[in-house]
């Protein structure tokens, strides 16, 4: 699998200007799916954003129709905040999660 986390400075919060920190290119090979790998990648990225970068939110985009990924992100607490942008000829939605401080 692979997962990238982009922590560059933040532009405006819209689909046209990707907010930061931002999870991009999360992928798990078909033969390793349903083993918690994607969830582990996301959890690691959330920890970096929250604990090392002191961020309150984490963002990502999902292609419309990618129901498996969307289901996983919703279970992990991500909410759609903007819909319907076309990116690389595919329609995507922008999701956000509020990161809570560990006590």
Short mmCIF file of C-alpha atoms in Angstrom, two decimals:
data_model
loop_
_atom_site.label_atom_id
_atom_site.label_comp_id
_atom_site.label_asym_id
_atom_site.label_seq_id
_atom_site.Cartn_x
_atom_site.Cartn_y
_atom_site.Cartn_z
CA UNK A 1 0.00 0.00 0.00
CA UNK A 2 0.87 3.65 -0.21
CA UNK A 3 -0.29 6.82 1.50
CA UNK A 4 0.99 10.39 1.14
CA UNK A 5 0.38 13.22 3.59
CA UNK A 6 0.77 16.79 2.34
CA UNK A 7 1.43 19.37 5.03
CA UNK A 8 2.31 22.43 2.93
CA UNK A 9 0.84 25.80 3.89
CA UNK A 10 -2.91 26.12 3.55
CA UNK A 11 -4.70 27.81 0.65
CA UNK A 12 -8.42 28.60 0.66
CA UNK A 13 -10.78 25.78 1.67
CA UNK A 14 -12.37 24.68 -1.61
CA UNK A 15 -12.11 21.77 -3.99
CA UNK A 16 -10.21 23.96 -6.44
CA UNK A 17 -7.59 24.76 -3.75
CA UNK A 18 -6.77 21.62 -1.79
CA UNK A 19 -6.71 22.38 1.94
CA UNK A 20 -3.87 21.13 4.12
CA UNK A 21 -3.02 18.84 5.77
CA UNK A 22 -4.31 16.53 3.07
CA UNK A 23 -4.18 12.76 2.58
CA UNK A 24 -3.51 11.91 -1.05
CA UNK A 25 -2.88 8.75 -3.02
CA UNK A 26 -3.97 6.24 -0.40
CA UNK A 27 -4.03 2.84 -2.09
CA UNK A 28 -4.00 -0.76 -0.92
CA UNK A 29 -3.44 -3.63 -3.35
CA UNK A 30 -6.58 -5.72 -3.93
CA UNK A 31 -5.10 -8.86 -2.38
CA UNK A 32 -4.41 -7.02 0.91
CA UNK A 33 -7.74 -5.24 1.32
CA UNK A 34 -10.10 -5.86 4.24
CA UNK A 35 -7.15 -6.28 6.62
CA UNK A 36 -7.18 -2.83 8.23
CA UNK A 37 -4.25 -1.49 6.21
CA UNK A 38 -6.13 1.55 4.85
CA UNK A 39 -7.48 2.31 8.32
CA UNK A 40 -3.94 2.05 9.74
CA UNK A 41 -2.58 4.44 7.08
CA UNK A 42 -5.31 6.97 7.87
CA UNK A 43 -4.74 6.63 11.61
CA UNK A 44 -1.02 7.22 11.18
CA UNK A 45 -1.66 10.34 9.07
CA UNK A 46 -4.15 11.63 11.64
CA UNK A 47 -1.55 11.16 14.37
CA UNK A 48 1.11 13.08 12.45
CA UNK A 49 -1.29 15.92 11.65
CA UNK A 50 -2.59 16.14 15.24
CA UNK A 51 0.49 15.45 17.34
CA UNK A 52 3.42 16.65 15.23
CA UNK A 53 1.84 19.44 13.20
CA UNK A 54 -0.72 20.49 15.87
CA UNK A 55 -3.53 20.58 13.27
CA UNK A 56 -7.23 20.45 14.11
CA UNK A 57 -8.51 19.08 10.78
CA UNK A 58 -7.44 16.61 8.12
CA UNK A 59 -8.75 16.58 4.53
CA UNK A 60 -8.95 14.19 1.60
CA UNK A 61 -10.71 13.78 -1.74
CA UNK A 62 -12.59 10.71 -2.98
CA UNK A 63 -13.81 9.94 -6.48
CA UNK A 64 -17.60 9.83 -6.77
CA UNK A 65 -18.57 6.18 -7.10
CA UNK A 66 -15.70 4.86 -4.96
CA UNK A 67 -18.19 3.51 -2.43
CA UNK A 68 -15.72 1.26 -0.62
CA UNK A 69 -13.34 4.14 0.15
CA UNK A 70 -16.21 6.48 1.00
CA UNK A 71 -17.62 3.90 3.43
CA UNK A 72 -14.27 3.51 5.17
CA UNK A 73 -13.77 7.27 5.51
CA UNK A 74 -17.29 7.77 6.88
CA UNK A 75 -16.71 5.02 9.47
CA UNK A 76 -13.51 6.82 10.46
CA UNK A 77 -15.42 10.07 11.05
CA UNK A 78 -14.89 11.99 7.79
CA UNK A 79 -17.71 14.18 6.49
CA UNK A 80 -18.32 15.54 2.99
CA UNK A 81 -17.84 19.31 3.03
CA UNK A 82 -17.92 20.00 -0.71
CA UNK A 83 -19.17 17.98 -3.67
CA UNK A 84 -18.89 17.74 -7.38
CA UNK A 85 -15.57 19.10 -8.63
CA UNK A 86 -14.07 17.59 -11.75
CA UNK A 87 -10.42 16.68 -11.28
CA UNK A 88 -8.51 14.81 -13.97
CA UNK A 89 -11.85 14.16 -15.74
CA UNK A 90 -13.32 12.51 -12.63
CA UNK A 91 -15.83 13.94 -10.18
CA UNK A 92 -14.55 14.12 -6.60
CA UNK A 93 -15.82 15.14 -3.18
CA UNK A 94 -13.83 16.86 -0.43
CA UNK A 95 -13.97 15.29 3.03
CA UNK A 96 -12.86 16.65 6.38
CA UNK A 97 -12.34 15.25 9.86
CA UNK A 98 -11.89 17.16 13.08
CA UNK A 99 -8.91 15.73 14.94
CA UNK A 100 -9.36 15.51 18.68
CA UNK A 101 -6.53 15.93 21.13
CA UNK A 102 -5.39 12.80 22.90
CA UNK A 103 -5.88 12.99 26.65
#
